[in-house]
CSV table of C-alpha atoms in Angstrom, one decimal:
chain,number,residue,atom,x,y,z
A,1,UNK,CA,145.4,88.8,149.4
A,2,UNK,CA,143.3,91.0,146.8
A,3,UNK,CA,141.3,89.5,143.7
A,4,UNK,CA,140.7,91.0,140.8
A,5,UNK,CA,137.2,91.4,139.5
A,6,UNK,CA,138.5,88.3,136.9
A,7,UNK,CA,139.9,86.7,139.0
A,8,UNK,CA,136.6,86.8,141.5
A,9,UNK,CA,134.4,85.3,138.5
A,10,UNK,CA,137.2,82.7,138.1
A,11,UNK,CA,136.8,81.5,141.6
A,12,UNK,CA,133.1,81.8,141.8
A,13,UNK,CA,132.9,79.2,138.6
A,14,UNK,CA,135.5,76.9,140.1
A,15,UNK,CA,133.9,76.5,143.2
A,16,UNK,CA,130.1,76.3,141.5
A,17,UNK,CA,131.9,73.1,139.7
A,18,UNK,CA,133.5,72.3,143.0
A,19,UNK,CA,130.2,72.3,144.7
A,20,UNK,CA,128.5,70.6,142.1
A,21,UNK,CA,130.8,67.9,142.1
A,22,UNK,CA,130.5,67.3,146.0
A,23,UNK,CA,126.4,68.0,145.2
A,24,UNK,CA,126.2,65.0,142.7
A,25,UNK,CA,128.3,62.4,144.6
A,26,UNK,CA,126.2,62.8,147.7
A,27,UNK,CA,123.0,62.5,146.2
A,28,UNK,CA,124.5,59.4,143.4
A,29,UNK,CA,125.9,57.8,146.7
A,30,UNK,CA,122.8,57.9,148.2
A,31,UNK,CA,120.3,56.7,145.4
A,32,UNK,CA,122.8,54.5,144.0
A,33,UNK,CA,122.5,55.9,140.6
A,34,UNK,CA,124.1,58.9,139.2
A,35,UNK,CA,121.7,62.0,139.6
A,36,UNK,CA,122.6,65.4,138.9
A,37,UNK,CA,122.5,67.8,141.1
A,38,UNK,CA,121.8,71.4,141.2
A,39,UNK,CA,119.3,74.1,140.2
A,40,UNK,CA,121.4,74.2,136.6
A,41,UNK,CA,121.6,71.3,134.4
A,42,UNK,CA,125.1,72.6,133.5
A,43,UNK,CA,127.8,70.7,135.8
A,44,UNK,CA,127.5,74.0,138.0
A,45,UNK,CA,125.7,74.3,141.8
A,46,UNK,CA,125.9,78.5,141.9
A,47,UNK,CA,125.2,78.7,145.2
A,48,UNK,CA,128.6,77.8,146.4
A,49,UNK,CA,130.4,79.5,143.9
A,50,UNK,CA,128.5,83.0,145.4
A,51,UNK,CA,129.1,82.0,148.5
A,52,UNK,CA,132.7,81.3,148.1
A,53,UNK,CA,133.0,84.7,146.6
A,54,UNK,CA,130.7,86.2,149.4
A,55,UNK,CA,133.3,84.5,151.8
A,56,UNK,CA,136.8,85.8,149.9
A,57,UNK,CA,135.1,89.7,149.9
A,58,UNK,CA,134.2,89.6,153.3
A,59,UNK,CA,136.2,87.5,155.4
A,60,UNK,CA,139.8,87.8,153.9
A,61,UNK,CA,140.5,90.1,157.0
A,62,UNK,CA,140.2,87.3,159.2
A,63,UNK,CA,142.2,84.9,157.1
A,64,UNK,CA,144.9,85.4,160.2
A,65,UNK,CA,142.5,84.2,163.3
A,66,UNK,CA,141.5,80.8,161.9
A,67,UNK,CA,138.8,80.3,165.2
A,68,UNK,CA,137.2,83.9,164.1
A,69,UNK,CA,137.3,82.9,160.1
A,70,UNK,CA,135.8,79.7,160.9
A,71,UNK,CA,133.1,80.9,162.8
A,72,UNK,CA,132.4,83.9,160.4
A,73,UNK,CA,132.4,81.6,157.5
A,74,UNK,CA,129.8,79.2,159.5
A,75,UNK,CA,127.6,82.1,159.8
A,76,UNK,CA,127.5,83.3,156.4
A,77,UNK,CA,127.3,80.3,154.7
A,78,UNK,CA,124.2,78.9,156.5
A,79,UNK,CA,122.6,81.7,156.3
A,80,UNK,CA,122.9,81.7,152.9
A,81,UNK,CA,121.7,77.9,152.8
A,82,UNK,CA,118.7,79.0,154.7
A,83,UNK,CA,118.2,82.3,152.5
A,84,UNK,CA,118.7,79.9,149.5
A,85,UNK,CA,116.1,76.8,150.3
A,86,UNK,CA,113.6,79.8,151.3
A,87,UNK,CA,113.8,81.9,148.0
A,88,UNK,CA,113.5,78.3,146.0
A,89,UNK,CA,110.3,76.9,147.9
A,90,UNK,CA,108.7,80.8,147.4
A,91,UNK,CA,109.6,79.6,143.3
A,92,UNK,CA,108.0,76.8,143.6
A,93,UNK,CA,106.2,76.3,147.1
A,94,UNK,CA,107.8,72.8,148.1
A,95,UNK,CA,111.0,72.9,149.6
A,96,UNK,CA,114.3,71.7,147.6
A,97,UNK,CA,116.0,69.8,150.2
A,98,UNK,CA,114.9,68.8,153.8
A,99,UNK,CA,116.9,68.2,157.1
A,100,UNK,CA,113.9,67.9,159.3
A,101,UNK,CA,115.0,64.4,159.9
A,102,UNK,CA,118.5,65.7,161.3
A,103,UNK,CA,119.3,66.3,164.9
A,104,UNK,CA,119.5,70.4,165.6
A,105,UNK,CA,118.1,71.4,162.1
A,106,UNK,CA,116.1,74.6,161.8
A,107,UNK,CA,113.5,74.9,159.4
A,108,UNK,CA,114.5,71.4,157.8
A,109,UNK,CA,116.5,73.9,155.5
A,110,UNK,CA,119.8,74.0,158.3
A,111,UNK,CA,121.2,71.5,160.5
A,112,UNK,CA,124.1,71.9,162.7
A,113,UNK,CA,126.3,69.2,161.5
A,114,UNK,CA,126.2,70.7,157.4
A,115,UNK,CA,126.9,74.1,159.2
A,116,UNK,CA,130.3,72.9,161.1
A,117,UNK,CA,131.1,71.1,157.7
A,118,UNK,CA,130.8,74.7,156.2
A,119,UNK,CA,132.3,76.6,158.1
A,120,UNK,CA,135.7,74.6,158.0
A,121,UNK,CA,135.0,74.5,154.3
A,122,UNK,CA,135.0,78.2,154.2
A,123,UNK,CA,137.9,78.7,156.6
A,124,UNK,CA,139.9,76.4,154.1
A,125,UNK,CA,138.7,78.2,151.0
A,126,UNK,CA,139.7,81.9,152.3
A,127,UNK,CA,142.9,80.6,153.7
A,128,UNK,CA,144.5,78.2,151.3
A,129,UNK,CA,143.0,77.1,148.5
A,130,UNK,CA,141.8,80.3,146.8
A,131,UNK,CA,145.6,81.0,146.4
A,132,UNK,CA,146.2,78.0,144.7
A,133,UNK,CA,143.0,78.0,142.7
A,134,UNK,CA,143.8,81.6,141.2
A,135,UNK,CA,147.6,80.4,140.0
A,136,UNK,CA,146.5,79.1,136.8
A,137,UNK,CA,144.1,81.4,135.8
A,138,UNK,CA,146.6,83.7,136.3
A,139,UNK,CA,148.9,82.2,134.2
A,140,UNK,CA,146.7,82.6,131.2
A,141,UNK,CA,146.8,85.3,128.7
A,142,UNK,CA,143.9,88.3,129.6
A,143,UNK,CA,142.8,87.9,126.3
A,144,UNK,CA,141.9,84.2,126.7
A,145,UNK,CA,140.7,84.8,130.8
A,146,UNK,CA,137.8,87.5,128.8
A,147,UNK,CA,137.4,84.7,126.6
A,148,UNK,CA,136.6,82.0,129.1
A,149,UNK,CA,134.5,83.9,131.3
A,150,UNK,CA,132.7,85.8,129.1
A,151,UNK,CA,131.7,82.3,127.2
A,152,UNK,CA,131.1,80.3,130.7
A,153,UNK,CA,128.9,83.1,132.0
A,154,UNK,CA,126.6,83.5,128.8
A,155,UNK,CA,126.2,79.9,129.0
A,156,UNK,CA,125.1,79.5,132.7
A,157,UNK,CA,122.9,82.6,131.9
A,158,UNK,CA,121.2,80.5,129.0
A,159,UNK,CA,121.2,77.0,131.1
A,160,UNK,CA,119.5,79.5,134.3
A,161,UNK,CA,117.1,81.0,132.0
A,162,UNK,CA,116.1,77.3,130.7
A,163,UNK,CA,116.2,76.1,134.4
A,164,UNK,CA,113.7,78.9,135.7
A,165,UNK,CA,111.6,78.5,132.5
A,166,UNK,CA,111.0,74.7,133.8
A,167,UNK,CA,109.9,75.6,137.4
A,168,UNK,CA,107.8,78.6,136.4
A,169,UNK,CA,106.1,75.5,134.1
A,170,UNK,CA,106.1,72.8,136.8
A,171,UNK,CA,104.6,75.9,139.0
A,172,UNK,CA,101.9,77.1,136.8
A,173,UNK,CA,101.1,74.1,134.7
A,174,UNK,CA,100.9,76.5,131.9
A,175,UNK,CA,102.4,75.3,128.5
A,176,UNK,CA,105.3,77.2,127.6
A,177,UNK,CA,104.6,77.0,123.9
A,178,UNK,CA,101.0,79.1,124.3
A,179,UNK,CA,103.0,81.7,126.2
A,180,UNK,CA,105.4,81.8,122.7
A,181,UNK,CA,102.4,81.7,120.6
A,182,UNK,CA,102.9,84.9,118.6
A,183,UNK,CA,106.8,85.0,119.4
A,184,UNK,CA,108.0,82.5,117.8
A,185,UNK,CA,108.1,80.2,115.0
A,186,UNK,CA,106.7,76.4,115.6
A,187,UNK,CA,110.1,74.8,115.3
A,188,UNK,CA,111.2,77.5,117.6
A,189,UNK,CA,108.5,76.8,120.0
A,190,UNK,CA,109.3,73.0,119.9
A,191,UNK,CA,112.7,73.2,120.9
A,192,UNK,CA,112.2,75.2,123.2
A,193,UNK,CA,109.5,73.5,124.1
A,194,UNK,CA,111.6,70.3,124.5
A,195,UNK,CA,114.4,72.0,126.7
A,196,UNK,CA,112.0,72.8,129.2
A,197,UNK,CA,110.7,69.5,129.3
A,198,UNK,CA,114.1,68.3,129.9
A,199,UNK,CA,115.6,70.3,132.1
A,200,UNK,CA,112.1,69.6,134.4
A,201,UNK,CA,112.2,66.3,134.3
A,202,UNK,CA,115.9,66.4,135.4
A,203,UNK,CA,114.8,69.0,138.2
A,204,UNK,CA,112.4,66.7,139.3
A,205,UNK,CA,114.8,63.1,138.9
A,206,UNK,CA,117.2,65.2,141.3
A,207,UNK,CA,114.8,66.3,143.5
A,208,UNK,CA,111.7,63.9,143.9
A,209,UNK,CA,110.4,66.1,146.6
A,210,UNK,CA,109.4,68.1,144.3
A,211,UNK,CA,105.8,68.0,143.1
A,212,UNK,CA,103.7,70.0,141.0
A,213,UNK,CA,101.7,73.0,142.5
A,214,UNK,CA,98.3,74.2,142.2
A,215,UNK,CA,98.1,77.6,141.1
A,216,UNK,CA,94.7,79.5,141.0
A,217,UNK,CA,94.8,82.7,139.1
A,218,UNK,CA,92.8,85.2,140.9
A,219,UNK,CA,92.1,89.1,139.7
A,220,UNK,CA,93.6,91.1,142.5
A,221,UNK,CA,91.0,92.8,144.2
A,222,UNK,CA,93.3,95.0,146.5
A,223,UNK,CA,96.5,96.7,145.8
A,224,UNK,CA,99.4,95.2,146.4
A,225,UNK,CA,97.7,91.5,147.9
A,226,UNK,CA,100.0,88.9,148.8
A,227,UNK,CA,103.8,89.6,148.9
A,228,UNK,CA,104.6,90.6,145.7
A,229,UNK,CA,106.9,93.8,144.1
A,230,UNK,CA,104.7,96.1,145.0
A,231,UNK,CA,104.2,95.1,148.7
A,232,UNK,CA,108.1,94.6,149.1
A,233,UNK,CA,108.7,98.1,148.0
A,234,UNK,CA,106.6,99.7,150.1
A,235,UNK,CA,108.1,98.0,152.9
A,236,UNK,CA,111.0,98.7,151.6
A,237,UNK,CA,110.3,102.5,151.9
A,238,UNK,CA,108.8,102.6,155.1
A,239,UNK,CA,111.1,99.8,156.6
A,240,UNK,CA,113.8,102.3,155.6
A,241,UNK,CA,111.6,105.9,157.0
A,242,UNK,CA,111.6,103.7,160.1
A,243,UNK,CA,115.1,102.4,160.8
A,244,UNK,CA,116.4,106.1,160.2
A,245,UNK,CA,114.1,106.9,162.8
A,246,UNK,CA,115.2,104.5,165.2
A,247,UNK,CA,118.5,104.6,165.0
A,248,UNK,CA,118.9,108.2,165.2
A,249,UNK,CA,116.8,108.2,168.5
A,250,UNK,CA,118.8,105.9,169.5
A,251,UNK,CA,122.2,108.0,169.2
A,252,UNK,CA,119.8,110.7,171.0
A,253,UNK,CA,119.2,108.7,173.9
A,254,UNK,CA,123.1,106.7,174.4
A,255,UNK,CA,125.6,109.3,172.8
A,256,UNK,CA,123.0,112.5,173.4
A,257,UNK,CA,123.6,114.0,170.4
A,258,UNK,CA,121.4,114.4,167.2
A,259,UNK,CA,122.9,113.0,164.4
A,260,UNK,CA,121.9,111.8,160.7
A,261,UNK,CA,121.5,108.2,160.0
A,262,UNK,CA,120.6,108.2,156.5
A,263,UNK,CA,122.1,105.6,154.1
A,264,UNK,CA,121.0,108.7,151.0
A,265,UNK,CA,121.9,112.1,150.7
A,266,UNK,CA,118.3,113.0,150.2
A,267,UNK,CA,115.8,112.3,152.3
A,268,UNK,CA,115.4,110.3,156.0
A,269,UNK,CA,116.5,106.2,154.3
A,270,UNK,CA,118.4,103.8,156.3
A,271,UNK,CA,119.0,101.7,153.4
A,272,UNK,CA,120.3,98.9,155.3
A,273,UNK,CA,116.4,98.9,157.5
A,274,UNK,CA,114.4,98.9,154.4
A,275,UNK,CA,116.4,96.4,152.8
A,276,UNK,CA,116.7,93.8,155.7
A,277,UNK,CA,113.0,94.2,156.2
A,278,UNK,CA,112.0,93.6,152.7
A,279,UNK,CA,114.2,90.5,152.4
A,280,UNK,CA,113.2,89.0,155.6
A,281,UNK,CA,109.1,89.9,154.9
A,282,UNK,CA,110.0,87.7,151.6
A,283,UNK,CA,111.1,84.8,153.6
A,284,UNK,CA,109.5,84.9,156.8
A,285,UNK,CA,106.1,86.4,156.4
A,286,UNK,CA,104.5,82.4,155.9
A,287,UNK,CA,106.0,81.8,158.9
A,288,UNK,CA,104.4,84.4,161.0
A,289,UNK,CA,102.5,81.2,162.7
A,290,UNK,CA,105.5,80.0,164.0
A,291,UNK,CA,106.6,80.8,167.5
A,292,UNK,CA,109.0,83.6,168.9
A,293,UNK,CA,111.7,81.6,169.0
A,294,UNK,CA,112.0,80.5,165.4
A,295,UNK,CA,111.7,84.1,164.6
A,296,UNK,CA,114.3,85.8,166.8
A,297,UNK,CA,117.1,83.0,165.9
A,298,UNK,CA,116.4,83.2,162.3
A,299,UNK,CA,116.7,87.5,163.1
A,300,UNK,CA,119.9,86.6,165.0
A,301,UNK,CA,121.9,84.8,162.3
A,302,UNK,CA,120.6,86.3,159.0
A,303,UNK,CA,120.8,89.8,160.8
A,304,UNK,CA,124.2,89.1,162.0
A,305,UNK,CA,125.4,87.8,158.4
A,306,UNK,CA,123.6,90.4,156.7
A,307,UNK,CA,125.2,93.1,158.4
A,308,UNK,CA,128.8,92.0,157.8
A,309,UNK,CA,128.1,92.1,154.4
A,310,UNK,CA,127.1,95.2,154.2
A,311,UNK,CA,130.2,96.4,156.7
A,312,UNK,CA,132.4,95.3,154.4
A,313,UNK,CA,130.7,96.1,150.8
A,314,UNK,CA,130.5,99.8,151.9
A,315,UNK,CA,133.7,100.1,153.0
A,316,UNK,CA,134.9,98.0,149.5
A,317,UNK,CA,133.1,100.4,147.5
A,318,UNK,CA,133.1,103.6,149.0
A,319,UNK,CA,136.5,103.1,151.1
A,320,UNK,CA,134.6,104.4,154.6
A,321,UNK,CA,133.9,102.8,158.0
A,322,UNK,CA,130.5,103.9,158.5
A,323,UNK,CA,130.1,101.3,161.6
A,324,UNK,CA,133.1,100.2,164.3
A,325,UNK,CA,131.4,97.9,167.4
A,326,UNK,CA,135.3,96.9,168.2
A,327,UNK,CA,134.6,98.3,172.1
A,328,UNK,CA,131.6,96.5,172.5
A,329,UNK,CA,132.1,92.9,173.7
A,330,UNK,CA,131.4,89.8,171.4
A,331,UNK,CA,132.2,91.4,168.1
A,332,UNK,CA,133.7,89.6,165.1
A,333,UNK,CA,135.9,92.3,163.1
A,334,UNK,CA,134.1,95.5,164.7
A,335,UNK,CA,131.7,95.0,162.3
A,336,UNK,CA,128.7,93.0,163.8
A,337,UNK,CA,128.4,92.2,167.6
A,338,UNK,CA,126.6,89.8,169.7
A,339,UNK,CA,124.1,92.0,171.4
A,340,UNK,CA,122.8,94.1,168.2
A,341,UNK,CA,122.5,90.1,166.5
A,342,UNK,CA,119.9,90.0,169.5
A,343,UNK,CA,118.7,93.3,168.9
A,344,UNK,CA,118.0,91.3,164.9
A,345,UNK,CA,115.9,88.8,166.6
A,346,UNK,CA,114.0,91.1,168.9
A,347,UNK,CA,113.2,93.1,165.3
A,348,UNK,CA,112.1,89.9,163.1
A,349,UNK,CA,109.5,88.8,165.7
A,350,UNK,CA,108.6,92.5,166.5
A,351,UNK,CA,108.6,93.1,163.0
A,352,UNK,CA,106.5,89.7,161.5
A,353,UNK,CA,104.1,89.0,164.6
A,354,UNK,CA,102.8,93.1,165.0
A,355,UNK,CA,104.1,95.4,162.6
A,356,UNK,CA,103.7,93.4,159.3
A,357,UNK,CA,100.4,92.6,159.1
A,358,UNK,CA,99.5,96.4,160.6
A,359,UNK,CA,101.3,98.1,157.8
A,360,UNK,CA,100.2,95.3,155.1
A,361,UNK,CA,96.9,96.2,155.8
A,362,UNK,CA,97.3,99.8,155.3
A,363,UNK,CA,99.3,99.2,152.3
A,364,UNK,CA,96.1,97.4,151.0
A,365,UNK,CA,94.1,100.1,151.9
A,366,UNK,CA,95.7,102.3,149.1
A,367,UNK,CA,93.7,102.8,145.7
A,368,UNK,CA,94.8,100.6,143.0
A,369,UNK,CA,95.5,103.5,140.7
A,370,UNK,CA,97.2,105.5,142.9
A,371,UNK,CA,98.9,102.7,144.4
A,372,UNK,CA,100.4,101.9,140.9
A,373,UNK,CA,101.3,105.3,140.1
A,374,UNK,CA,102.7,106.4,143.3
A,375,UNK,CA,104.8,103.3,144.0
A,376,UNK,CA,106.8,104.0,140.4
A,377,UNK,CA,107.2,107.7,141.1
A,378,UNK,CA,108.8,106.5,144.0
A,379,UNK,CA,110.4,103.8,142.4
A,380,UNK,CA,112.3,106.6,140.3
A,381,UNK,CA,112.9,108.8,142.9
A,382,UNK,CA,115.0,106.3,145.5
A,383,UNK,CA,116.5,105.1,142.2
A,384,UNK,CA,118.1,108.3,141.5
A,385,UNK,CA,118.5,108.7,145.3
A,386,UNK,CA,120.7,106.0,145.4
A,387,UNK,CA,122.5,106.6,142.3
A,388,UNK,CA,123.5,110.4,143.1
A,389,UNK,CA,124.5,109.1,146.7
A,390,UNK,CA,127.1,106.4,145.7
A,391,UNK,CA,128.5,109.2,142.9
A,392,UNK,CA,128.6,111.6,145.8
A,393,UNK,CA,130.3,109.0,148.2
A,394,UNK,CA,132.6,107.8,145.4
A,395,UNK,CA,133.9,111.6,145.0
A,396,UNK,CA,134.2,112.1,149.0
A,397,UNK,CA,136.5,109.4,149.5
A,398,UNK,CA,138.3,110.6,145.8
A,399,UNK,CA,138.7,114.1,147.6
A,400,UNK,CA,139.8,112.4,151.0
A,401,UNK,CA,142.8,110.9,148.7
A,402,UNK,CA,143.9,114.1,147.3
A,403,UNK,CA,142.3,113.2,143.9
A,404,UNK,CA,141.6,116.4,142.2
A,405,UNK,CA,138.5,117.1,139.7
A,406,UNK,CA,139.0,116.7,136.3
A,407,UNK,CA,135.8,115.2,134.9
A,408,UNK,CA,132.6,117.2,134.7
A,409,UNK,CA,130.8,115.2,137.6
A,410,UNK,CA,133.9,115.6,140.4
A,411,UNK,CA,133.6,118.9,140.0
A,412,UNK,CA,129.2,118.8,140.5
A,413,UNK,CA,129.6,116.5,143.2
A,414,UNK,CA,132.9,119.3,144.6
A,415,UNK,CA,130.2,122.0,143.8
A,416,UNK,CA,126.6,120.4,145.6
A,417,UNK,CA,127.9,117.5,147.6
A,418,UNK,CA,131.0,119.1,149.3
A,419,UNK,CA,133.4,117.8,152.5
A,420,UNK,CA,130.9,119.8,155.0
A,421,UNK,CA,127.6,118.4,153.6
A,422,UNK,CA,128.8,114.9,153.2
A,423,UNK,CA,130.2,115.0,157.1
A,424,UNK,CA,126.9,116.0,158.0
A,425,UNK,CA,125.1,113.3,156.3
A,426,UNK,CA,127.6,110.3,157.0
A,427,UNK,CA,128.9,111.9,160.5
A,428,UNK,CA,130.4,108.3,161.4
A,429,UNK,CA,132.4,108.0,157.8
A,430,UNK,CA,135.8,107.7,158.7
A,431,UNK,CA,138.9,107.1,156.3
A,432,UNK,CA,139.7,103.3,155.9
């Protein structure tokens, strides 16, 4: 079954309210008094309305093989979980929730038993109850379904913005009102003031293992220190130089043919490589103590879940296949298969315990200035890059339609970007 784009945002806020209800019962259950739960104060836990929406785009084509959509669904969603308690203790360097206490956790972030739980959650979700869920939304006028979202949304916007406002405080023991000091009035500056206070102290009531941390604010020395924008993009750049590389070496040496592999129709970028290593360098790179084997199973299920996603967003968007792994063995949907998971792991270890601090180092090594100002010409460039190459994809499957040019960018795109050039850029593209 298809969702509209309302109908998406429907389900995402439904199941955020759904979550947050299952969220707040748990955690009143155990402490015996009602505690609310979530990163919002609003009666919303966002993570499981994204991931329910992750889970309707991407698995609705195995809504037919319940085994396949379970296990799909597991995947995803604790990867997710993980990716989710990792980018919250980087906001506020203790961790949200812990499952170290659990039998088969990882990380104290995932534990086996939640994971099951999910996945059967998930399986339900795509199978039956989005269905049911979307019938009275549907029902409703469009004029009122605008209404609704449009008024829900700008309200979790405000309630994050308030949320984040109280951890960057409880992070950097900074008083908000001297940040607003020539902002904002003093009334303003007390209210706001007191909703920041408020929504902390309910952050930290719902999560007491929360505590206040340290911050000493250091002049950077080096260029791009730590793992901050700057750092990321470069990796970014070069994780996405590299994977091009790689993989078209490695069409060389199984298929012997040279072939492209970019992601962009200018330049040598695997979009997918720079991205994956980027994220993954965000989350892993304090755990580059760790030993192999945390590593390469973290690289096996994020790798795994990450790629799915971008299977089936590409081919969503752009309406081409650029990947099929339905002959190799193992594979869920063509789209991700057992032994390229395991080629994920062999990268995040490869990647965190050798190549990351190597290329950190040399990223260091650039000159501040130049470092600034080369980073945001590039910045720019892979920006328009990436703009121009989704217009020129958009067009190519418009063409492979039989959708004639009528507007004045079809017919650039016909003109620079034609059937020939696009085939030998995206030489795996087939028609959906």
């Amino acid at each position: 079954m298809q969702y509209t784009i309302l109908e998406l945002s429907w389900l995402m806020l439904i199941y955020s309210f759904l979550g947050w209800v299952l969220e707040t019962a748990a955690g009143s259950i155990r402490s015996r008094k009602f505690v609310n739960r979530g990163f919002s104060t609003g009666p919303l836990c966002l993570v499981y309305g994204v991931a329910a929406t992750i889970l309707t785009l991407t698995m609705q084509e195995l809504a037919d093989h319940f085994f396949a959509l379970f296990f799909g669904c597991m995947i995803i969603c604790t990867a997710i979980e993980w990716f989710t308690g990792k980018m919250l203790e980087r906001l506020n360097q203790h961790k949200w929730w812990d499952y170290s206490q659990k039998k088969w956790n990882f990380d104290g972030y995932i534990c086996l038993q939640y994971s099951l739980i999910w996945g059967i959650l998930g399986a339900l979700a795509v199978r039956y109850f989005n269905r049911f869920l979307a019938i009275p939304f549907r029902i409703i006028p469009w004029f009122l379904q605008v209404t609704l979202l449009l008024t829900a949304f700008i309200l979790m916007a405000l309630d994050l913005v308030a949320s984040l406002a109280a951890v960057r405080r409880m992070k950097r023991e900074i008083a908000v009102a001297g940040r607003w000091h020539n902002q904002l009035n003093v009334w303003t500056k007390r209210f706001g003031l007191w909703i920041v206070e408020a929504v902390g102290r309910r952050i930290e009531k719902a999560y007491p293992m929360l505590k206040e941390a340290s911050i000493q604010i250091q002049k950077q020395g080096k260029f791009a220190e730590g793992c901050g924008f700057y750092k990321l993009f470069w990796l970014f750049f070069v994780g996405s130089v590299l994977g091009d590389l790689i993989e078209t070496i490695f069409c060389r040496l199984t298929a012997g043919v040279w072939m492209s592999r970019s992601s962009l129709v200018w330049g040598p970028f695997s979009l997918v490589w720079g991205i994956a290593i980027a994220v993954a360098t965000a989350l892993l790179y304090k755990d580059r103590d760790k030993p192999d084997r945390h590593l390469f199973f973290v690289g096996v299920f994020l790798g795994g879940a990450y790629e799915y996603v971008c299977s089936v967003f590409t081919e969503l968007v752009f309406g081409k296949v650029f990947w099929d792994y339905s002959d190799i063995p193992f594979n869920l949907g063509g789209r991700i298969n057992l032994l390229y998971c395991f080629f994920w792991g062999i990268v995040a270890v490869i990647w965190i315990k050798l190549l990351y601090p190597l290329l950190s180092g040399w990223i260091e090594k650039i000159p501040v200035i130049w470092g600034y100002i080369l980073t945001w010409i590039l910045v720019v460039f892979m920006f328009v890059n990436i703009a121009v190459s989704m217009i020129a994809l958009i067009r190519y499957d418009m063409r492979g339609k039989g959708i004639p040019a009528e507007a004045s960018w079809e017919r650039t795109m016909d003109e620079r970007f034609d059937d020939g050039r696009m085939e030998r850029i995206y030489p795996n593209a087939i028609e959906k």
